[in-house]
């Protein structure tokens, strides 16, 4: 029993450690972005940028879990609010407590499966860490896909909003038209904005909530321009036309950058997959020759070192080809 308990606990510890490291990395990026936006808003005399912390804070705590005990535990977990925001950005209809339990269950199952296969102690730990962080990686991927879909239709939504204002509709009514005519997630988010205003939330607060749910530079430009226009006046339809033009030009540049970096991305994928495919081919051709790496201690160390270097190289290549415009 002791021989099973130590790898199991070690695997769960590794899963929690990797999960915490990923969470801290994303929280640091989000904090830096929020700090920059808050500074800009303060410079534009929007002092009440985060005034809604009171009541909204209470409502958000209720969303963490349906189980009172789990809710008390999650309140003590640092950065749990960042995970809730991330789940909202990815449009995941799941409580934060359920998400944590899912990660823990996957880590436990992966650790037990590797223990049943009688693999060395390091494998249950690595399997638990990888399986435990899978839901978080899926969540980041879902958020990215949703933001990309929003970005693809955002310029058309601004054009529709500009035409609605020129036709004599109120700004909030333009949000309703965008919500009805544009595909999701643009239509869904603008409908939500309109509903928030209909139930009494101020326009500025609903726009700031929208900016929190969609972590997109183009949307920040839109919200900032609208709030400035509400403060100092001006032709809102003309401002929206210029924003739509800017978004289209920026989107065009992003597409060009993606084309220019296609070779680098392909190189990264090839370098990441080639050793694994080559190992599978060698194992199929000469099984005993390949098994030496797994049976001897020096072979397992070499495999672990190669895996670490492969992962490090993949992330370095990814960092090089990721160009921000």
PDB file of C-alpha atoms in Angstrom:
ATOM      1  CA  UNK A   1       0.000   0.000   0.000  1.00  0.00           C
ATOM      2  CA  UNK A   2       2.907   2.337   0.854  1.00  0.00           C
ATOM      3  CA  UNK A   3       4.487   1.753  -2.550  1.00  0.00           C
ATOM      4  CA  UNK A   4       1.262   3.022  -4.184  1.00  0.00           C
ATOM      5  CA  UNK A   5       0.663   5.909  -1.798  1.00  0.00           C
ATOM      6  CA  UNK A   6       3.962   7.727  -2.333  1.00  0.00           C
ATOM      7  CA  UNK A   7       3.722   7.937  -6.164  1.00  0.00           C
ATOM      8  CA  UNK A   8       0.025   8.831  -5.926  1.00  0.00           C
ATOM      9  CA  UNK A   9       0.627  11.696  -3.524  1.00  0.00           C
ATOM     10  CA  UNK A  10       3.675  12.774  -5.515  1.00  0.00           C
ATOM     11  CA  UNK A  11       1.644  12.773  -8.727  1.00  0.00           C
ATOM     12  CA  UNK A  12      -1.134  14.843  -7.202  1.00  0.00           C
ATOM     13  CA  UNK A  13       1.429  17.282  -5.804  1.00  0.00           C
ATOM     14  CA  UNK A  14       3.029  17.648  -9.246  1.00  0.00           C
ATOM     15  CA  UNK A  15      -0.402  18.225 -10.823  1.00  0.00           C
ATOM     16  CA  UNK A  16      -1.217  20.950  -8.307  1.00  0.00           C
ATOM     17  CA  UNK A  17       2.231  22.511  -8.745  1.00  0.00           C
ATOM     18  CA  UNK A  18       1.960  22.666 -12.540  1.00  0.00           C
ATOM     19  CA  UNK A  19      -1.598  24.002 -12.273  1.00  0.00           C
ATOM     20  CA  UNK A  20      -0.483  26.733  -9.856  1.00  0.00           C
ATOM     21  CA  UNK A  21       2.458  27.695 -12.080  1.00  0.00           C
ATOM     22  CA  UNK A  22       0.194  28.033 -15.132  1.00  0.00           C
ATOM     23  CA  UNK A  23      -2.302  30.025 -13.087  1.00  0.00           C
ATOM     24  CA  UNK A  24       0.369  32.397 -11.791  1.00  0.00           C
ATOM     25  CA  UNK A  25       1.694  32.925 -15.312  1.00  0.00           C
ATOM     26  CA  UNK A  26      -1.735  33.833 -16.684  1.00  0.00           C
ATOM     27  CA  UNK A  27      -2.536  35.942 -13.635  1.00  0.00           C
ATOM     28  CA  UNK A  28       0.687  37.929 -14.070  1.00  0.00           C
ATOM     29  CA  UNK A  29      -0.150  38.645 -17.718  1.00  0.00           C
ATOM     30  CA  UNK A  30      -3.732  39.582 -16.871  1.00  0.00           C
ATOM     31  CA  UNK A  31      -2.613  41.816 -14.005  1.00  0.00           C
ATOM     32  CA  UNK A  32      -0.147  43.665 -16.235  1.00  0.00           C
ATOM     33  CA  UNK A  33      -2.831  44.209 -18.892  1.00  0.00           C
ATOM     34  CA  UNK A  34      -5.403  45.373 -16.344  1.00  0.00           C
ATOM     35  CA  UNK A  35      -2.874  47.747 -14.778  1.00  0.00           C
ATOM     36  CA  UNK A  36      -2.151  49.377 -18.132  1.00  0.00           C
ATOM     37  CA  UNK A  37      -5.850  49.768 -18.950  1.00  0.00           C
ATOM     38  CA  UNK A  38      -6.637  51.133 -15.485  1.00  0.00           C
ATOM     39  CA  UNK A  39      -3.849  53.711 -15.794  1.00  0.00           C
ATOM     40  CA  UNK A  40      -5.161  54.848 -19.159  1.00  0.00           C
ATOM     41  CA  UNK A  41      -8.703  55.081 -17.825  1.00  0.00           C
ATOM     42  CA  UNK A  42      -7.551  57.162 -14.856  1.00  0.00           C
ATOM     43  CA  UNK A  43      -5.695  59.491 -17.189  1.00  0.00           C
ATOM     44  CA  UNK A  44      -8.974  59.955 -19.052  1.00  0.00           C
ATOM     45  CA  UNK A  45     -10.650  60.926 -15.747  1.00  0.00           C
ATOM     46  CA  UNK A  46     -12.649  57.697 -15.383  1.00  0.00           C
ATOM     47  CA  UNK A  47     -11.994  57.474 -11.644  1.00  0.00           C
ATOM     48  CA  UNK A  48     -14.795  54.984 -11.001  1.00  0.00           C
ATOM     49  CA  UNK A  49     -13.258  52.340 -13.245  1.00  0.00           C
ATOM     50  CA  UNK A  50     -13.722  49.597 -10.654  1.00  0.00           C
ATOM     51  CA  UNK A  51     -16.510  51.087  -8.537  1.00  0.00           C
ATOM     52  CA  UNK A  52     -18.795  48.079  -8.945  1.00  0.00           C
ATOM     53  CA  UNK A  53     -16.662  45.812  -6.710  1.00  0.00           C
ATOM     54  CA  UNK A  54     -19.308  45.813  -3.925  1.00  0.00           C
ATOM     55  CA  UNK A  55     -22.455  44.021  -5.069  1.00  0.00           C
ATOM     56  CA  UNK A  56     -20.832  42.312  -8.042  1.00  0.00           C
ATOM     57  CA  UNK A  57     -18.242  40.792  -5.697  1.00  0.00           C
ATOM     58  CA  UNK A  58     -21.015  39.153  -3.664  1.00  0.00           C
ATOM     59  CA  UNK A  59     -22.687  37.769  -6.792  1.00  0.00           C
ATOM     60  CA  UNK A  60     -19.420  36.377  -8.115  1.00  0.00           C
ATOM     61  CA  UNK A  61     -18.717  34.514  -4.877  1.00  0.00           C
ATOM     62  CA  UNK A  62     -22.044  32.739  -5.267  1.00  0.00           C
ATOM     63  CA  UNK A  63     -20.996  31.566  -8.725  1.00  0.00           C
ATOM     64  CA  UNK A  64     -17.927  29.657  -7.483  1.00  0.00           C
ATOM     65  CA  UNK A  65     -19.788  26.486  -6.430  1.00  0.00           C
ATOM     66  CA  UNK A  66     -23.195  25.138  -5.459  1.00  0.00           C
ATOM     67  CA  UNK A  67     -21.713  23.291  -2.464  1.00  0.00           C
ATOM     68  CA  UNK A  68     -21.312  25.539   0.624  1.00  0.00           C
ATOM     69  CA  UNK A  69     -18.177  23.713   1.848  1.00  0.00           C
ATOM     70  CA  UNK A  70     -16.553  23.951  -1.581  1.00  0.00           C
ATOM     71  CA  UNK A  71     -17.460  27.632  -1.732  1.00  0.00           C
ATOM     72  CA  UNK A  72     -15.703  28.268   1.587  1.00  0.00           C
ATOM     73  CA  UNK A  73     -12.603  26.428   0.402  1.00  0.00           C
ATOM     74  CA  UNK A  74     -12.504  28.308  -2.901  1.00  0.00           C
ATOM     75  CA  UNK A  75     -12.761  31.673  -1.149  1.00  0.00           C
ATOM     76  CA  UNK A  76      -9.426  30.872   0.508  1.00  0.00           C
ATOM     77  CA  UNK A  77      -7.755  29.878  -2.777  1.00  0.00           C
ATOM     78  CA  UNK A  78      -5.673  32.739  -4.261  1.00  0.00           C
ATOM     79  CA  UNK A  79      -6.440  33.879  -7.818  1.00  0.00           C
ATOM     80  CA  UNK A  80      -9.726  31.932  -7.905  1.00  0.00           C
ATOM     81  CA  UNK A  81     -11.465  35.045  -9.264  1.00  0.00           C
ATOM     82  CA  UNK A  82      -9.040  35.085 -12.208  1.00  0.00           C
ATOM     83  CA  UNK A  83     -10.073  31.524 -13.048  1.00  0.00           C
ATOM     84  CA  UNK A  84     -13.746  32.522 -12.881  1.00  0.00           C
ATOM     85  CA  UNK A  85     -13.089  35.401 -15.294  1.00  0.00           C
ATOM     86  CA  UNK A  86     -11.169  33.065 -17.594  1.00  0.00           C
ATOM     87  CA  UNK A  87     -14.088  30.629 -17.635  1.00  0.00           C
ATOM     88  CA  UNK A  88     -16.451  33.487 -18.440  1.00  0.00           C
ATOM     89  CA  UNK A  89     -14.154  34.616 -21.259  1.00  0.00           C
ATOM     90  CA  UNK A  90     -14.257  31.092 -22.656  1.00  0.00           C
ATOM     91  CA  UNK A  91     -18.078  30.880 -22.244  1.00  0.00           C
ATOM     92  CA  UNK A  92     -17.759  27.731 -20.133  1.00  0.00           C
ATOM     93  CA  UNK A  93     -21.049  26.963 -18.337  1.00  0.00           C
ATOM     94  CA  UNK A  94     -19.393  25.351 -15.328  1.00  0.00           C
ATOM     95  CA  UNK A  95     -18.797  26.333 -11.726  1.00  0.00           C
ATOM     96  CA  UNK A  96     -15.242  26.994 -10.611  1.00  0.00           C
ATOM     97  CA  UNK A  97     -15.553  24.274  -7.987  1.00  0.00           C
ATOM     98  CA  UNK A  98     -16.594  21.727 -10.618  1.00  0.00           C
ATOM     99  CA  UNK A  99     -13.644  22.762 -12.768  1.00  0.00           C
ATOM    100  CA  UNK A 100     -11.191  22.175  -9.912  1.00  0.00           C
ATOM    101  CA  UNK A 101     -12.772  18.789  -9.156  1.00  0.00           C
ATOM    102  CA  UNK A 102     -12.510  17.814 -12.833  1.00  0.00           C
ATOM    103  CA  UNK A 103      -8.794  18.659 -12.862  1.00  0.00           C
ATOM    104  CA  UNK A 104      -8.232  16.703  -9.646  1.00  0.00           C
ATOM    105  CA  UNK A 105     -10.186  13.693 -10.976  1.00  0.00           C
ATOM    106  CA  UNK A 106      -8.195  13.598 -14.226  1.00  0.00           C
ATOM    107  CA  UNK A 107      -4.920  13.841 -12.317  1.00  0.00           C
ATOM    108  CA  UNK A 108      -5.952  10.993  -9.990  1.00  0.00           C
ATOM    109  CA  UNK A 109      -7.110   8.719 -12.834  1.00  0.00           C
ATOM    110  CA  UNK A 110      -3.915   9.312 -14.837  1.00  0.00           C
ATOM    111  CA  UNK A 111      -1.784   8.593 -11.775  1.00  0.00           C
ATOM    112  CA  UNK A 112      -3.675   5.366 -10.963  1.00  0.00           C
ATOM    113  CA  UNK A 113      -3.499   4.119 -14.566  1.00  0.00           C
ATOM    114  CA  UNK A 114       0.276   4.566 -14.685  1.00  0.00           C
ATOM    115  CA  UNK A 115       0.580   2.838 -11.297  1.00  0.00           C
ATOM    116  CA  UNK A 116      -1.402  -0.151 -12.612  1.00  0.00           C
ATOM    117  CA  UNK A 117       1.031  -0.382 -15.518  1.00  0.00           C
ATOM    118  CA  UNK A 118       3.884  -0.716 -12.972  1.00  0.00           C
ATOM    119  CA  UNK A 119       5.854   2.131 -14.498  1.00  0.00           C
ATOM    120  CA  UNK A 120       8.641   3.913 -12.574  1.00  0.00           C
ATOM    121  CA  UNK A 121       7.682   6.471  -9.928  1.00  0.00           C
ATOM    122  CA  UNK A 122       8.418   9.478 -12.143  1.00  0.00           C
ATOM    123  CA  UNK A 123       5.783   8.449 -14.711  1.00  0.00           C
ATOM    124  CA  UNK A 124       2.743   8.674 -12.355  1.00  0.00           C
ATOM    125  CA  UNK A 125       3.911  12.129 -11.286  1.00  0.00           C
ATOM    126  CA  UNK A 126       4.340  13.342 -14.854  1.00  0.00           C
ATOM    127  CA  UNK A 127       1.029  11.760 -15.940  1.00  0.00           C
ATOM    128  CA  UNK A 128      -0.850  13.369 -13.050  1.00  0.00           C
ATOM    129  CA  UNK A 129       0.694  16.775 -13.763  1.00  0.00           C
ATOM    130  CA  UNK A 130      -0.154  16.558 -17.460  1.00  0.00           C
ATOM    131  CA  UNK A 131      -3.716  15.307 -16.941  1.00  0.00           C
ATOM    132  CA  UNK A 132      -4.420  17.823 -14.175  1.00  0.00           C
ATOM    133  CA  UNK A 133      -3.461  20.781 -16.329  1.00  0.00           C
ATOM    134  CA  UNK A 134      -5.359  19.557 -19.413  1.00  0.00           C
ATOM    135  CA  UNK A 135      -8.673  21.285 -18.483  1.00  0.00           C
ATOM    136  CA  UNK A 136      -6.806  24.549 -17.951  1.00  0.00           C
ATOM    137  CA  UNK A 137      -5.084  24.251 -21.338  1.00  0.00           C
ATOM    138  CA  UNK A 138      -8.451  23.451 -22.943  1.00  0.00           C
ATOM    139  CA  UNK A 139      -9.915  26.527 -21.260  1.00  0.00           C
ATOM    140  CA  UNK A 140      -7.148  28.768 -22.613  1.00  0.00           C
ATOM    141  CA  UNK A 141      -7.648  27.283 -26.083  1.00  0.00           C
ATOM    142  CA  UNK A 142     -11.406  27.846 -25.906  1.00  0.00           C
ATOM    143  CA  UNK A 143     -10.908  31.452 -24.822  1.00  0.00           C
ATOM    144  CA  UNK A 144      -8.478  32.044 -27.696  1.00  0.00           C
ATOM    145  CA  UNK A 145     -10.868  30.561 -30.273  1.00  0.00           C
ATOM    146  CA  UNK A 146     -13.772  32.609 -28.957  1.00  0.00           C
ATOM    147  CA  UNK A 147     -11.801  35.846 -29.055  1.00  0.00           C
ATOM    148  CA  UNK A 148     -10.644  35.070 -32.602  1.00  0.00           C
ATOM    149  CA  UNK A 149     -14.273  34.513 -33.644  1.00  0.00           C
ATOM    150  CA  UNK A 150     -15.265  37.779 -31.966  1.00  0.00           C
ATOM    151  CA  UNK A 151     -12.431  39.645 -33.689  1.00  0.00           C
ATOM    152  CA  UNK A 152     -13.406  38.293 -37.116  1.00  0.00           C
ATOM    153  CA  UNK A 153     -16.913  39.840 -36.928  1.00  0.00           C
ATOM    154  CA  UNK A 154     -16.259  42.851 -34.717  1.00  0.00           C
ATOM    155  CA  UNK A 155     -15.649  45.340 -37.550  1.00  0.00           C
ATOM    156  CA  UNK A 156     -18.979  44.429 -39.185  1.00  0.00           C
ATOM    157  CA  UNK A 157     -20.723  44.858 -35.815  1.00  0.00           C
ATOM    158  CA  UNK A 158     -19.283  48.372 -35.453  1.00  0.00           C
ATOM    159  CA  UNK A 159     -20.402  49.201 -39.007  1.00  0.00           C
ATOM    160  CA  UNK A 160     -23.930  48.034 -38.175  1.00  0.00           C
ATOM    161  CA  UNK A 161     -23.888  50.093 -34.974  1.00  0.00           C
ATOM    162  CA  UNK A 162     -22.724  53.162 -36.924  1.00  0.00           C
ATOM    163  CA  UNK A 163     -25.496  52.738 -39.510  1.00  0.00           C
ATOM    164  CA  UNK A 164     -28.091  52.347 -36.753  1.00  0.00           C
ATOM    165  CA  UNK A 165     -26.965  55.633 -35.169  1.00  0.00           C
ATOM    166  CA  UNK A 166     -27.101  57.406 -38.547  1.00  0.00           C
ATOM    167  CA  UNK A 167     -30.633  56.066 -39.041  1.00  0.00           C
ATOM    168  CA  UNK A 168     -31.696  57.802 -35.830  1.00  0.00           C
ATOM    169  CA  UNK A 169     -31.635  54.887 -33.365  1.00  0.00           C
ATOM    170  CA  UNK A 170     -30.327  55.316 -29.844  1.00  0.00           C
ATOM    171  CA  UNK A 171     -26.907  53.893 -29.008  1.00  0.00           C
ATOM    172  CA  UNK A 172     -28.404  51.189 -26.766  1.00  0.00           C
ATOM    173  CA  UNK A 173     -30.871  50.245 -29.518  1.00  0.00           C
ATOM    174  CA  UNK A 174     -27.895  49.817 -31.837  1.00  0.00           C
ATOM    175  CA  UNK A 175     -26.555  47.239 -29.377  1.00  0.00           C
ATOM    176  CA  UNK A 176     -29.855  45.365 -29.662  1.00  0.00           C
ATOM    177  CA  UNK A 177     -29.635  45.369 -33.474  1.00  0.00           C
ATOM    178  CA  UNK A 178     -26.059  44.075 -33.368  1.00  0.00           C
ATOM    179  CA  UNK A 179     -27.137  41.343 -30.968  1.00  0.00           C
ATOM    180  CA  UNK A 180     -29.933  40.253 -33.305  1.00  0.00           C
ATOM    181  CA  UNK A 181     -28.098  40.502 -36.632  1.00  0.00           C
ATOM    182  CA  UNK A 182     -24.490  39.479 -35.908  1.00  0.00           C
ATOM    183  CA  UNK A 183     -23.361  35.885 -35.323  1.00  0.00           C
ATOM    184  CA  UNK A 184     -22.122  34.699 -31.949  1.00  0.00           C
ATOM    185  CA  UNK A 185     -20.025  35.446 -29.986  1.00  0.00           C
ATOM    186  CA  UNK A 186     -20.365  39.094 -31.147  1.00  0.00           C
ATOM    187  CA  UNK A 187     -24.163  38.966 -31.094  1.00  0.00           C
ATOM    188  CA  UNK A 188     -24.211  37.154 -27.753  1.00  0.00           C
ATOM    189  CA  UNK A 189     -21.954  39.711 -26.058  1.00  0.00           C
ATOM    190  CA  UNK A 190     -23.787  42.747 -27.451  1.00  0.00           C
ATOM    191  CA  UNK A 191     -27.134  41.210 -26.465  1.00  0.00           C
ATOM    192  CA  UNK A 192     -25.809  40.764 -22.956  1.00  0.00           C
ATOM    193  CA  UNK A 193     -24.634  44.385 -22.935  1.00  0.00           C
ATOM    194  CA  UNK A 194     -28.086  45.544 -24.039  1.00  0.00           C
ATOM    195  CA  UNK A 195     -29.820  43.400 -21.409  1.00  0.00           C
ATOM    196  CA  UNK A 196     -27.572  44.803 -18.678  1.00  0.00           C
ATOM    197  CA  UNK A 197     -28.526  48.346 -19.685  1.00  0.00           C
ATOM    198  CA  UNK A 198     -32.205  47.394 -19.902  1.00  0.00           C
ATOM    199  CA  UNK A 199     -32.081  46.169 -16.307  1.00  0.00           C
ATOM    200  CA  UNK A 200     -30.583  49.436 -15.074  1.00  0.00           C
ATOM    201  CA  UNK A 201     -26.807  49.098 -15.374  1.00  0.00           C
ATOM    202  CA  UNK A 202     -25.059  52.240 -16.601  1.00  0.00           C
ATOM    203  CA  UNK A 203     -23.663  52.217 -20.143  1.00  0.00           C
ATOM    204  CA  UNK A 204     -20.105  52.696 -18.901  1.00  0.00           C
ATOM    205  CA  UNK A 205     -20.379  49.757 -16.503  1.00  0.00           C
ATOM    206  CA  UNK A 206     -21.845  47.456 -19.159  1.00  0.00           C
ATOM    207  CA  UNK A 207     -19.048  48.403 -21.575  1.00  0.00           C
ATOM    208  CA  UNK A 208     -16.397  47.767 -18.927  1.00  0.00           C
ATOM    209  CA  UNK A 209     -17.984  44.368 -18.208  1.00  0.00           C
ATOM    210  CA  UNK A 210     -17.851  43.615 -21.929  1.00  0.00           C
ATOM    211  CA  UNK A 211     -14.190  44.590 -21.980  1.00  0.00           C
ATOM    212  CA  UNK A 212     -13.543  42.207 -19.079  1.00  0.00           C
ATOM    213  CA  UNK A 213     -15.257  39.292 -20.817  1.00  0.00           C
ATOM    214  CA  UNK A 214     -13.493  39.834 -24.163  1.00  0.00           C
ATOM    215  CA  UNK A 215      -9.766  40.365 -23.743  1.00  0.00           C
ATOM    216  CA  UNK A 216      -9.196  42.076 -27.104  1.00  0.00           C
ATOM    217  CA  UNK A 217      -7.222  45.203 -27.963  1.00  0.00           C
ATOM    218  CA  UNK A 218      -9.732  46.264 -30.639  1.00  0.00           C
ATOM    219  CA  UNK A 219     -12.567  46.126 -28.113  1.00  0.00           C
ATOM    220  CA  UNK A 220     -10.555  48.226 -25.659  1.00  0.00           C
ATOM    221  CA  UNK A 221     -10.112  50.836 -28.403  1.00  0.00           C
ATOM    222  CA  UNK A 222     -13.862  50.776 -29.062  1.00  0.00           C
ATOM    223  CA  UNK A 223     -14.820  51.104 -25.387  1.00  0.00           C
ATOM    224  CA  UNK A 224     -12.289  53.875 -24.763  1.00  0.00           C
ATOM    225  CA  UNK A 225     -13.483  55.854 -27.815  1.00  0.00           C
ATOM    226  CA  UNK A 226     -17.155  55.515 -26.822  1.00  0.00           C
ATOM    227  CA  UNK A 227     -16.502  56.577 -23.229  1.00  0.00           C
ATOM    228  CA  UNK A 228     -14.475  59.589 -24.371  1.00  0.00           C
ATOM    229  CA  UNK A 229     -17.248  60.581 -26.782  1.00  0.00           C
ATOM    230  CA  UNK A 230     -19.782  60.343 -23.950  1.00  0.00           C
ATOM    231  CA  UNK A 231     -17.616  62.703 -21.883  1.00  0.00           C
ATOM    232  CA  UNK A 232     -16.577  65.320 -24.464  1.00  0.00           C
ATOM    233  CA  UNK A 233     -19.101  64.859 -27.304  1.00  0.00           C
ATOM    234  CA  UNK A 234     -18.519  64.485 -31.027  1.00  0.00           C
ATOM    235  CA  UNK A 235     -19.840  62.611 -34.055  1.00  0.00           C
ATOM    236  CA  UNK A 236     -20.156  59.064 -32.735  1.00  0.00           C
ATOM    237  CA  UNK A 237     -21.012  57.529 -36.129  1.00  0.00           C
ATOM    238  CA  UNK A 238     -17.850  58.986 -37.681  1.00  0.00           C
ATOM    239  CA  UNK A 239     -15.762  57.766 -34.742  1.00  0.00           C
ATOM    240  CA  UNK A 240     -17.173  54.249 -35.143  1.00  0.00           C
ATOM    241  CA  UNK A 241     -16.381  54.271 -38.876  1.00  0.00           C
ATOM    242  CA  UNK A 242     -12.755  55.150 -38.138  1.00  0.00           C
ATOM    243  CA  UNK A 243     -12.542  52.434 -35.486  1.00  0.00           C
ATOM    244  CA  UNK A 244     -13.941  49.845 -37.920  1.00  0.00           C
ATOM    245  CA  UNK A 245     -11.365  50.914 -40.541  1.00  0.00           C
ATOM    246  CA  UNK A 246      -8.543  50.662 -37.970  1.00  0.00           C
ATOM    247  CA  UNK A 247      -9.686  47.194 -36.885  1.00  0.00           C
ATOM    248  CA  UNK A 248      -9.824  45.943 -40.489  1.00  0.00           C
ATOM    249  CA  UNK A 249      -6.328  47.267 -41.234  1.00  0.00           C
ATOM    250  CA  UNK A 250      -4.953  45.734 -38.048  1.00  0.00           C
ATOM    251  CA  UNK A 251      -6.650  42.429 -38.829  1.00  0.00           C
ATOM    252  CA  UNK A 252      -5.089  42.511 -42.298  1.00  0.00           C
ATOM    253  CA  UNK A 253      -1.625  43.036 -40.796  1.00  0.00           C
ATOM    254  CA  UNK A 254      -2.167  40.143 -38.377  1.00  0.00           C
ATOM    255  CA  UNK A 255      -3.081  37.857 -41.284  1.00  0.00           C
ATOM    256  CA  UNK A 256       0.073  38.911 -43.150  1.00  0.00           C
ATOM    257  CA  UNK A 257       2.222  38.254 -40.076  1.00  0.00           C
ATOM    258  CA  UNK A 258       0.647  34.810 -39.741  1.00  0.00           C
ATOM    259  CA  UNK A 259       1.594  34.043 -43.345  1.00  0.00           C
ATOM    260  CA  UNK A 260       5.155  35.256 -42.829  1.00  0.00           C
ATOM    261  CA  UNK A 261       5.609  33.105 -39.701  1.00  0.00           C
ATOM    262  CA  UNK A 262       4.015  29.952 -41.180  1.00  0.00           C
ATOM    263  CA  UNK A 263       7.408  28.380 -41.911  1.00  0.00           C
ATOM    264  CA  UNK A 264       8.566  28.942 -38.325  1.00  0.00           C
ATOM    265  CA  UNK A 265       5.415  27.349 -36.919  1.00  0.00           C
ATOM    266  CA  UNK A 266       5.762  24.356 -39.215  1.00  0.00           C
ATOM    267  CA  UNK A 267       9.416  23.973 -38.167  1.00  0.00           C
ATOM    268  CA  UNK A 268       8.382  23.979 -34.507  1.00  0.00           C
ATOM    269  CA  UNK A 269       5.729  21.302 -35.065  1.00  0.00           C
ATOM    270  CA  UNK A 270       8.134  19.122 -37.059  1.00  0.00           C
ATOM    271  CA  UNK A 271      10.904  19.383 -34.473  1.00  0.00           C
ATOM    272  CA  UNK A 272       8.406  18.558 -31.734  1.00  0.00           C
ATOM    273  CA  UNK A 273       6.828  15.534 -33.447  1.00  0.00           C
ATOM    274  CA  UNK A 274       9.812  14.069 -35.309  1.00  0.00           C
ATOM    275  CA  UNK A 275      11.584  12.426 -32.299  1.00  0.00           C
ATOM    276  CA  UNK A 276       8.321  10.851 -31.113  1.00  0.00           C
ATOM    277  CA  UNK A 277       7.457   9.478 -34.561  1.00  0.00           C
ATOM    278  CA  UNK A 278      11.002   8.232 -35.037  1.00  0.00           C
ATOM    279  CA  UNK A 279      10.867   6.473 -31.655  1.00  0.00           C
ATOM    280  CA  UNK A 280       7.575   4.772 -32.596  1.00  0.00           C
ATOM    281  CA  UNK A 281       9.014   3.609 -35.931  1.00  0.00           C
ATOM    282  CA  UNK A 282      12.167   2.207 -34.292  1.00  0.00           C
ATOM    283  CA  UNK A 283      10.070   0.443 -31.643  1.00  0.00           C
ATOM    284  CA  UNK A 284       7.925  -1.128 -34.374  1.00  0.00           C
ATOM    285  CA  UNK A 285      10.973  -2.278 -36.350  1.00  0.00           C
ATOM    286  CA  UNK A 286      13.118  -3.474 -33.418  1.00  0.00           C
ATOM    287  CA  UNK A 287      11.203  -3.601 -30.144  1.00  0.00           C
ATOM    288  CA  UNK A 288      14.042  -4.945 -27.968  1.00  0.00           C
ATOM    289  CA  UNK A 289      16.460  -2.301 -29.227  1.00  0.00           C
ATOM    290  CA  UNK A 290      14.085   0.497 -28.174  1.00  0.00           C
ATOM    291  CA  UNK A 291      13.154  -1.053 -24.822  1.00  0.00           C
ATOM    292  CA  UNK A 292      16.738  -0.656 -23.577  1.00  0.00           C
ATOM    293  CA  UNK A 293      15.997   3.023 -23.026  1.00  0.00           C
ATOM    294  CA  UNK A 294      13.067   2.160 -20.724  1.00  0.00           C
ATOM    295  CA  UNK A 295      14.633  -0.742 -18.818  1.00  0.00           C
ATOM    296  CA  UNK A 296      17.935   0.876 -17.842  1.00  0.00           C
ATOM    297  CA  UNK A 297      18.259   3.824 -15.523  1.00  0.00           C
ATOM    298  CA  UNK A 298      20.510   5.806 -17.859  1.00  0.00           C
ATOM    299  CA  UNK A 299      17.999   5.314 -20.675  1.00  0.00           C
ATOM    300  CA  UNK A 300      15.134   6.728 -18.605  1.00  0.00           C
ATOM    301  CA  UNK A 301      17.284   9.710 -17.667  1.00  0.00           C
ATOM    302  CA  UNK A 302      18.072  10.281 -21.352  1.00  0.00           C
ATOM    303  CA  UNK A 303      14.363  10.133 -22.255  1.00  0.00           C
ATOM    304  CA  UNK A 304      13.489  12.622 -19.516  1.00  0.00           C
ATOM    305  CA  UNK A 305      16.293  14.965 -20.633  1.00  0.00           C
ATOM    306  CA  UNK A 306      15.247  14.717 -24.271  1.00  0.00           C
ATOM    307  CA  UNK A 307      11.603  15.450 -23.370  1.00  0.00           C
ATOM    308  CA  UNK A 308      12.594  18.522 -21.342  1.00  0.00           C
ATOM    309  CA  UNK A 309      14.793  19.857 -24.162  1.00  0.00           C
ATOM    310  CA  UNK A 310      12.083  19.198 -26.772  1.00  0.00           C
ATOM    311  CA  UNK A 311       9.457  21.064 -24.761  1.00  0.00           C
ATOM    312  CA  UNK A 312      11.869  23.933 -24.061  1.00  0.00           C
ATOM    313  CA  UNK A 313      12.799  24.207 -27.745  1.00  0.00           C
ATOM    314  CA  UNK A 314       9.159  24.177 -28.809  1.00  0.00           C
ATOM    315  CA  UNK A 315       8.288  27.063 -26.487  1.00  0.00           C
ATOM    316  CA  UNK A 316      11.369  29.029 -27.590  1.00  0.00           C
ATOM    317  CA  UNK A 317      10.351  28.689 -31.251  1.00  0.00           C
ATOM    318  CA  UNK A 318       6.801  29.649 -30.334  1.00  0.00           C
ATOM    319  CA  UNK A 319       8.086  32.741 -28.543  1.00  0.00           C
ATOM    320  CA  UNK A 320      10.168  33.764 -31.571  1.00  0.00           C
ATOM    321  CA  UNK A 321       7.354  33.493 -34.108  1.00  0.00           C
ATOM    322  CA  UNK A 322       4.717  35.193 -31.914  1.00  0.00           C
ATOM    323  CA  UNK A 323       4.851  38.794 -33.149  1.00  0.00           C
ATOM    324  CA  UNK A 324       2.593  41.388 -31.541  1.00  0.00           C
ATOM    325  CA  UNK A 325       1.312  44.180 -33.758  1.00  0.00           C
TER     326      UNK A 325
END
